[in-house]
């Protein structure tokens, strides 16, 4: 499993970081977790065959996690018609709005595009990747996703209210190979109790505000597991 963090910024793009978007590659298949930046441009730039994109998992509907979804669905509707990802997002209204946006574009939402409204529990299993949604309290509704493939378990926390109250610990009933965790809304030091208590092999802090970086260094000093700070285009192979 290879994960490329295409966008690692917080709610606002920085000069060198874009908003939340992660590309997950397993064998020859591709998946996205959040699409807050223009993923379609990355797909083209990387010469990714559009047929290889099988799933998109949206944690919540804030624009820094979804703005790229609009152009992605637009192009899938009228041009990339051989691309059949299942788009899993947390609100029916979002599907209706995407349809309305395409209408205003004098276009139509492609009828055979597959959307699914996230519910807690397993939301996706294509025989390659299994995705399980766990509710968080960032907004109502918002979710974390646990991705399982090739014997690996990776948890994307999405945005949280505060790790002390809504860290998605349901994913930690078994060891996880990697947690990709946000630090836009609180100090990353708030992850300390979770790291101490559960079996986490590695943590990457993404979706962080610049003012949180000193606390990421402190976190690195206080735990024995590797903790890294994400930058755009960072690749992780598990
Ligand atoms: Zn966010």
mmCIF file of C-alpha atoms and ligand atoms in Angstrom:
data_model
loop_
_atom_site.group_PDB
_atom_site.id
_atom_site.type_symbol
_atom_site.label_atom_id
_atom_site.label_comp_id
_atom_site.label_asym_id
_atom_site.label_seq_id
_atom_site.Cartn_x
_atom_site.Cartn_y
_atom_site.Cartn_z
ATOM 1 C CA UNK A 1 0.000 0.000 0.000
ATOM 2 C CA UNK A 2 1.364 3.386 -0.968
ATOM 3 C CA UNK A 3 -0.067 6.619 0.413
ATOM 4 C CA UNK A 4 0.753 9.974 -1.147
ATOM 5 C CA UNK A 5 -0.290 13.031 0.776
ATOM 6 C CA UNK A 6 -1.249 15.373 -2.037
ATOM 7 C CA UNK A 7 -2.528 18.075 0.309
ATOM 8 C CA UNK A 8 -1.477 18.516 3.923
ATOM 9 C CA UNK A 9 -2.565 22.023 4.807
ATOM 10 C CA UNK A 10 -5.184 22.997 7.376
ATOM 11 C CA UNK A 11 -8.390 24.819 6.393
ATOM 12 C CA UNK A 12 -6.461 27.388 4.346
ATOM 13 C CA UNK A 13 -3.847 26.569 1.695
ATOM 14 C CA UNK A 14 -0.285 27.617 2.560
ATOM 15 C CA UNK A 15 2.339 28.684 0.010
ATOM 16 C CA UNK A 16 3.749 25.167 -0.100
ATOM 17 C CA UNK A 17 0.799 23.101 1.098
ATOM 18 C CA UNK A 18 -2.629 22.482 -0.382
ATOM 19 C CA UNK A 19 -5.815 21.420 1.370
ATOM 20 C CA UNK A 20 -6.614 17.889 2.513
ATOM 21 C CA UNK A 21 -6.243 15.172 -0.117
ATOM 22 C CA UNK A 22 -4.660 11.726 0.113
ATOM 23 C CA UNK A 23 -4.023 9.221 -2.658
ATOM 24 C CA UNK A 24 -3.926 5.540 -1.667
ATOM 25 C CA UNK A 25 -2.518 3.008 -4.141
ATOM 26 C CA UNK A 26 -2.876 -0.744 -3.757
ATOM 27 C CA UNK A 27 -1.617 -2.957 -6.566
ATOM 28 C CA UNK A 28 -2.860 -1.091 -9.657
ATOM 29 C CA UNK A 29 -5.898 0.423 -7.927
ATOM 30 C CA UNK A 30 -6.333 3.942 -6.556
ATOM 31 C CA UNK A 31 -8.449 5.468 -3.809
ATOM 32 C CA UNK A 32 -8.720 8.926 -2.307
ATOM 33 C CA UNK A 33 -9.332 10.028 1.250
ATOM 34 C CA UNK A 34 -10.733 13.574 1.045
ATOM 35 C CA UNK A 35 -10.458 15.756 -2.009
ATOM 36 C CA UNK A 36 -9.905 19.286 -0.762
ATOM 37 C CA UNK A 37 -7.599 20.153 -3.626
ATOM 38 C CA UNK A 38 -7.740 19.693 -7.399
ATOM 39 C CA UNK A 39 -7.046 15.965 -7.436
ATOM 40 C CA UNK A 40 -8.040 15.740 -11.095
ATOM 41 C CA UNK A 41 -4.910 17.747 -11.915
ATOM 42 C CA UNK A 42 -2.769 15.308 -9.935
ATOM 43 C CA UNK A 43 -4.458 12.388 -11.681
ATOM 44 C CA UNK A 44 -3.552 13.874 -15.064
ATOM 45 C CA UNK A 45 -0.065 14.991 -14.062
ATOM 46 C CA UNK A 46 0.748 11.554 -12.671
ATOM 47 C CA UNK A 47 -0.709 9.796 -15.736
ATOM 48 C CA UNK A 48 -3.030 7.818 -13.501
ATOM 49 C CA UNK A 49 -5.450 5.804 -15.655
ATOM 50 C CA UNK A 50 -8.855 7.021 -14.578
ATOM 51 C CA UNK A 51 -10.226 3.450 -14.729
ATOM 52 C CA UNK A 52 -7.935 2.583 -11.824
ATOM 53 C CA UNK A 53 -9.737 4.897 -9.383
ATOM 54 C CA UNK A 54 -12.120 2.760 -7.364
ATOM 55 C CA UNK A 55 -13.113 4.747 -4.302
ATOM 56 C CA UNK A 56 -13.270 8.216 -2.789
ATOM 57 C CA UNK A 57 -13.876 8.556 0.943
ATOM 58 C CA UNK A 58 -14.867 11.973 2.260
ATOM 59 C CA UNK A 59 -14.490 12.567 6.003
ATOM 60 C CA UNK A 60 -16.800 15.595 6.156
ATOM 61 C CA UNK A 61 -18.151 18.228 3.819
ATOM 62 C CA UNK A 62 -15.998 21.250 4.755
ATOM 63 C CA UNK A 63 -14.534 22.821 1.622
ATOM 64 C CA UNK A 64 -10.921 22.118 2.576
ATOM 65 C CA UNK A 65 -11.831 18.405 2.241
ATOM 66 C CA UNK A 66 -14.231 18.583 -0.709
ATOM 67 C CA UNK A 67 -13.541 21.500 -3.081
ATOM 68 C CA UNK A 68 -11.690 19.204 -5.499
ATOM 69 C CA UNK A 69 -14.620 16.800 -5.557
ATOM 70 C CA UNK A 70 -16.685 19.264 -7.585
ATOM 71 C CA UNK A 71 -14.264 19.343 -10.528
ATOM 72 C CA UNK A 72 -13.608 15.608 -10.202
ATOM 73 C CA UNK A 73 -17.324 14.750 -10.460
ATOM 74 C CA UNK A 74 -17.770 17.329 -13.228
ATOM 75 C CA UNK A 75 -15.062 15.730 -15.384
ATOM 76 C CA UNK A 76 -16.230 12.214 -14.573
ATOM 77 C CA UNK A 77 -19.703 13.205 -15.724
ATOM 78 C CA UNK A 78 -18.853 14.443 -19.197
ATOM 79 C CA UNK A 79 -15.354 13.267 -20.059
ATOM 80 C CA UNK A 80 -13.839 10.452 -17.975
ATOM 81 C CA UNK A 81 -16.797 8.165 -18.512
ATOM 82 C CA UNK A 82 -14.786 5.000 -18.042
ATOM 83 C CA UNK A 83 -13.972 5.989 -14.449
ATOM 84 C CA UNK A 84 -16.316 4.258 -11.994
ATOM 85 C CA UNK A 85 -15.254 5.071 -8.448
ATOM 86 C CA UNK A 86 -17.663 4.695 -5.592
ATOM 87 C CA UNK A 87 -17.869 8.105 -3.893
ATOM 88 C CA UNK A 88 -18.568 7.722 -0.204
ATOM 89 C CA UNK A 89 -19.566 10.975 1.473
ATOM 90 C CA UNK A 90 -21.367 11.774 4.670
ATOM 91 C CA UNK A 91 -24.400 13.750 3.513
ATOM 92 C CA UNK A 92 -27.099 13.119 0.917
ATOM 93 C CA UNK A 93 -27.389 16.886 0.451
ATOM 94 C CA UNK A 94 -23.863 16.879 -1.005
ATOM 95 C CA UNK A 95 -24.953 14.524 -3.793
ATOM 96 C CA UNK A 96 -27.947 16.748 -4.533
ATOM 97 C CA UNK A 97 -25.734 19.853 -4.596
ATOM 98 C CA UNK A 98 -23.222 18.211 -6.955
ATOM 99 C CA UNK A 99 -26.133 17.455 -9.274
ATOM 100 C CA UNK A 100 -27.375 21.043 -9.015
ATOM 101 C CA UNK A 101 -23.881 22.416 -9.702
ATOM 102 C CA UNK A 102 -23.620 20.352 -12.877
ATOM 103 C CA UNK A 103 -27.063 21.544 -13.971
ATOM 104 C CA UNK A 104 -25.931 25.147 -13.609
ATOM 105 C CA UNK A 105 -22.929 24.128 -15.740
ATOM 106 C CA UNK A 106 -25.427 23.039 -18.412
ATOM 107 C CA UNK A 107 -24.326 19.503 -17.777
ATOM 108 C CA UNK A 108 -25.721 16.508 -15.886
ATOM 109 C CA UNK A 109 -24.500 14.276 -13.137
ATOM 110 C CA UNK A 110 -23.557 11.010 -14.843
ATOM 111 C CA UNK A 111 -26.364 8.599 -14.059
ATOM 112 C CA UNK A 112 -24.159 5.587 -13.458
ATOM 113 C CA UNK A 113 -21.882 7.368 -10.986
ATOM 114 C CA UNK A 114 -22.085 5.520 -7.716
ATOM 115 C CA UNK A 115 -22.570 7.559 -4.555
ATOM 116 C CA UNK A 116 -22.977 6.246 -1.050
ATOM 117 C CA UNK A 117 -23.833 8.089 2.133
ATOM 118 C CA UNK A 118 -21.410 7.182 4.921
ATOM 119 C CA UNK A 119 -22.807 5.300 7.886
ATOM 120 C CA UNK A 120 -20.810 4.101 10.849
ATOM 121 C CA UNK A 121 -19.262 0.689 10.198
ATOM 122 C CA UNK A 122 -17.870 -0.920 7.089
ATOM 123 C CA UNK A 123 -18.698 1.223 4.072
ATOM 124 C CA UNK A 124 -16.592 -0.330 1.337
ATOM 125 C CA UNK A 125 -15.023 -3.639 0.434
ATOM 126 C CA UNK A 126 -14.001 -4.276 -3.150
ATOM 127 C CA UNK A 127 -11.862 -7.305 -2.348
ATOM 128 C CA UNK A 128 -8.740 -5.118 -2.419
ATOM 129 C CA UNK A 129 -9.471 -2.491 0.217
ATOM 130 C CA UNK A 130 -11.829 -2.440 3.157
ATOM 131 C CA UNK A 131 -12.920 0.938 4.590
ATOM 132 C CA UNK A 132 -14.632 1.344 7.928
ATOM 133 C CA UNK A 133 -16.136 4.652 9.039
ATOM 134 C CA UNK A 134 -16.002 5.789 12.646
ATOM 135 C CA UNK A 135 -17.973 8.804 13.757
ATOM 136 C CA UNK A 136 -16.154 11.856 15.113
ATOM 137 C CA UNK A 137 -17.450 15.087 16.597
ATOM 138 C CA UNK A 138 -15.763 17.700 14.408
ATOM 139 C CA UNK A 139 -19.110 18.500 12.783
ATOM 140 C CA UNK A 140 -22.343 16.559 12.431
ATOM 141 C CA UNK A 141 -21.734 14.360 10.507
ATOM 142 C CA UNK A 142 -17.987 13.734 10.309
ATOM 143 C CA UNK A 143 -16.045 10.474 10.137
ATOM 144 C CA UNK A 144 -12.624 8.920 10.451
ATOM 145 C CA UNK A 145 -11.783 6.062 8.065
ATOM 146 C CA UNK A 146 -9.866 2.909 8.832
ATOM 147 C CA UNK A 147 -8.417 1.433 5.638
ATOM 148 C CA UNK A 148 -7.375 -2.214 5.577
ATOM 149 C CA UNK A 149 -5.482 -3.839 2.717
ATOM 150 C CA UNK A 150 -2.596 -6.241 2.211
ATOM 151 C CA UNK A 151 -2.612 -7.028 5.942
ATOM 152 C CA UNK A 152 -2.058 -3.349 6.804
ATOM 153 C CA UNK A 153 -4.298 -1.089 8.841
ATOM 154 C CA UNK A 154 -4.174 2.679 8.380
ATOM 155 C CA UNK A 155 -6.355 5.127 10.240
ATOM 156 C CA UNK A 156 -7.168 8.551 8.801
ATOM 157 C CA UNK A 157 -8.587 10.533 11.710
ATOM 158 C CA UNK A 158 -10.184 13.230 9.563
ATOM 159 C CA UNK A 159 -10.869 16.338 11.591
ATOM 160 C CA UNK A 160 -11.595 15.877 15.271
ATOM 161 C CA UNK A 161 -13.119 17.981 17.981
ATOM 162 C CA UNK A 162 -10.507 16.975 20.499
ATOM 163 C CA UNK A 163 -8.623 13.639 20.660
ATOM 164 C CA UNK A 164 -9.496 13.354 24.363
ATOM 165 C CA UNK A 165 -13.176 12.956 23.493
ATOM 166 C CA UNK A 166 -13.497 11.749 19.919
ATOM 167 C CA UNK A 167 -10.312 10.002 18.845
ATOM 168 C CA UNK A 168 -11.604 7.051 16.771
ATOM 169 C CA UNK A 169 -10.387 4.420 19.246
ATOM 170 C CA UNK A 170 -12.724 1.790 17.759
ATOM 171 C CA UNK A 171 -10.007 1.377 15.106
ATOM 172 C CA UNK A 172 -7.434 0.630 17.793
ATOM 173 C CA UNK A 173 -8.915 -2.676 18.954
ATOM 174 C CA UNK A 174 -6.012 -4.124 16.965
ATOM 175 C CA UNK A 175 -2.569 -2.721 16.265
ATOM 176 C CA UNK A 176 -2.533 -0.099 13.518
ATOM 177 C CA UNK A 177 0.434 0.330 11.208
ATOM 178 C CA UNK A 178 -0.102 4.032 10.724
ATOM 179 C CA UNK A 179 -2.288 6.844 12.025
ATOM 180 C CA UNK A 180 -2.573 9.929 9.838
ATOM 181 C CA UNK A 181 -3.805 12.576 12.238
ATOM 182 C CA UNK A 182 -4.792 16.213 12.024
ATOM 183 C CA UNK A 183 -3.438 19.120 14.072
ATOM 184 C CA UNK A 184 -5.472 22.066 12.860
ATOM 185 C CA UNK A 185 -7.812 22.429 15.822
ATOM 186 C CA UNK A 186 -5.719 21.510 18.890
ATOM 187 C CA UNK A 187 -2.170 20.829 19.954
ATOM 188 C CA UNK A 188 -0.834 17.485 18.673
ATOM 189 C CA UNK A 189 0.317 16.858 22.254
ATOM 190 C CA UNK A 190 -3.309 15.874 22.858
ATOM 191 C CA UNK A 191 -2.468 12.612 21.069
ATOM 192 C CA UNK A 192 -0.126 11.543 23.886
ATOM 193 C CA UNK A 193 -2.681 9.499 25.902
ATOM 194 C CA UNK A 194 -3.782 7.616 22.772
ATOM 195 C CA UNK A 195 -0.189 6.813 21.762
ATOM 196 C CA UNK A 196 0.616 5.651 25.304
ATOM 197 C CA UNK A 197 -2.509 3.525 25.614
ATOM 198 C CA UNK A 198 -2.844 1.804 22.242
ATOM 199 C CA UNK A 199 -0.690 -0.124 19.805
ATOM 200 C CA UNK A 200 0.141 2.404 17.118
ATOM 201 C CA UNK A 201 3.275 1.737 15.063
ATOM 202 C CA UNK A 202 3.676 5.122 13.471
ATOM 203 C CA UNK A 203 1.968 8.502 13.312
ATOM 204 C CA UNK A 204 2.047 11.202 10.648
ATOM 205 C CA UNK A 205 0.703 14.630 11.479
ATOM 206 C CA UNK A 206 -0.919 16.270 8.488
ATOM 207 C CA UNK A 207 -3.618 18.941 8.113
ATOM 208 C CA UNK A 208 -1.693 21.050 10.638
ATOM 209 C CA UNK A 209 -1.457 24.755 11.280
ATOM 210 C CA UNK A 210 2.067 26.229 11.226
ATOM 211 C CA UNK A 211 1.666 27.367 14.844
ATOM 212 C CA UNK A 212 1.279 23.677 15.876
ATOM 213 C CA UNK A 213 4.689 22.631 14.501
ATOM 214 C CA UNK A 214 6.664 23.276 17.737
ATOM 215 C CA UNK A 215 4.255 20.941 19.543
ATOM 216 C CA UNK A 216 4.854 18.262 16.899
ATOM 217 C CA UNK A 217 8.577 18.411 17.756
ATOM 218 C CA UNK A 218 7.663 18.052 21.447
ATOM 219 C CA UNK A 219 5.434 15.072 20.641
ATOM 220 C CA UNK A 220 8.310 13.420 18.768
ATOM 221 C CA UNK A 221 10.488 13.814 21.875
ATOM 222 C CA UNK A 222 7.959 12.299 24.228
ATOM 223 C CA UNK A 223 7.002 9.068 22.448
ATOM 224 C CA UNK A 224 8.940 6.024 21.300
ATOM 225 C CA UNK A 225 7.045 5.507 18.041
ATOM 226 C CA UNK A 226 8.058 7.417 14.910
ATOM 227 C CA UNK A 227 6.086 10.634 14.512
ATOM 228 C CA UNK A 228 6.512 12.589 11.282
ATOM 229 C CA UNK A 229 5.328 15.890 9.943
ATOM 230 C CA UNK A 230 3.696 15.644 6.522
ATOM 231 C CA UNK A 231 4.481 17.844 3.550
ATOM 232 C CA UNK A 232 2.681 17.789 0.217
ATOM 233 C CA UNK A 233 3.723 14.912 -2.045
ATOM 234 C CA UNK A 234 5.086 12.903 0.901
ATOM 235 C CA UNK A 235 4.912 9.189 0.091
ATOM 236 C CA UNK A 236 4.606 6.337 2.537
ATOM 237 C CA UNK A 237 4.866 2.700 1.532
ATOM 238 C CA UNK A 238 3.612 0.077 3.959
HETATM 239 ZN ZN1 LIG B 1 -10.361 20.405 7.811
#
